[in-house]
Amino acid sequence: MAWTDERIDQLKSLWEKGLTASQIADDLGGVSRNAVIGKAHRLGLKSRPSPVKAADAKAPAKKAAPAKAAPAKPAPARKPTAAPAPPPAPAPRAAEPAAPRPAASGVQSQPLPEDSKFSTPKIVSVGPGGFLRQGPGDQQPPIPPAPPRRRVPAKPSAEIADKTGLLDLNERICRWPMGHPGEPDFHFCGVDVNPGYPYCVEHCGRAYQAQLPRGTRRPPPPLPFGGPRVR
DNA sequence: CCCTGATTCGC
DNA sequence: GCGAATCAGG
């Protein structure tokens, strides 16, 4: 993707707003975090609080030279432009710094009422696609969907809420479908997965049901979308 | 592990 | 100029 004037403008704006390179890359789309950083530097955008501080003026010492490329660059003399001694005094955030931190908190497992007597455990599960499965005679309000976990807190031009879409899926977020494919707001759970599984802990609990007591009517086994046709 | 930004260097 | 690879700190 090319760096059009428009995209460069966005980059500058977002960068100076304090968004992280990842968020900016996400926002712009089509570019990687590295691309954003690289471009930002080429544009001369000033660096912001970086986790990596300049090497101390003493004892550089260890610096393993890997295979690729020839390092041999022992001159980290950082002196970009002016500002000889700029005390890091970020503008005091008066009130609303737009909260760059996504504060992504995984969905905490709903604490089971394990303390409440020994009432017959309700066997309720929801299959992929949001279909409710429950024991016969059981009536229960639908389980509220887990909030999608996304970055980019405030995207001005987002008419569609930031749901976890197909393109957002990766190996470590829950791919449990929410809603139905084809529907406007169909998306995926998006919470961090239960390691080793394609779903988050909560949805693993629904996907992999324990054996039920005999006599209990069992709903059909949970099949993810795309599973073999059941007959 | 995850994240972050910085730097290097082949293209 | 671009950005993946790499580095390095949190």
PDB file of C-alpha atoms (C1' of nucleotides) in Angstrom, chain B:
ATOM      1  C1'  DC B   1       4.996 -14.749  26.369  1.00  0.00           C
ATOM      2  C1'  DC B   2       3.014 -10.241  25.159  1.00  0.00           C
ATOM      3  C1'  DC B   3       3.818  -5.483  24.100  1.00  0.00           C
ATOM      4  C1'  DT B   4       6.521  -1.155  22.800  1.00  0.00           C
ATOM      5  C1'  DG B   5       9.639   1.980  19.640  1.00  0.00           C
ATOM      6  C1'  DA B   6      14.463   2.171  17.311  1.00  0.00           C
ATOM      7  C1'  DT B   7      17.649   0.767  13.973  1.00  0.00           C
ATOM      8  C1'  DT B   8      19.583  -1.526  10.197  1.00  0.00           C
ATOM      9  C1'  DC B   9      19.889  -2.728   5.590  1.00  0.00           C
ATOM     10  C1'  DG B  10      18.363  -5.295   1.326  1.00  0.00           C
ATOM     11  C1'  DC B  11      15.377  -4.208  -1.938  1.00  0.00           C
TER      12       DC B  11
END
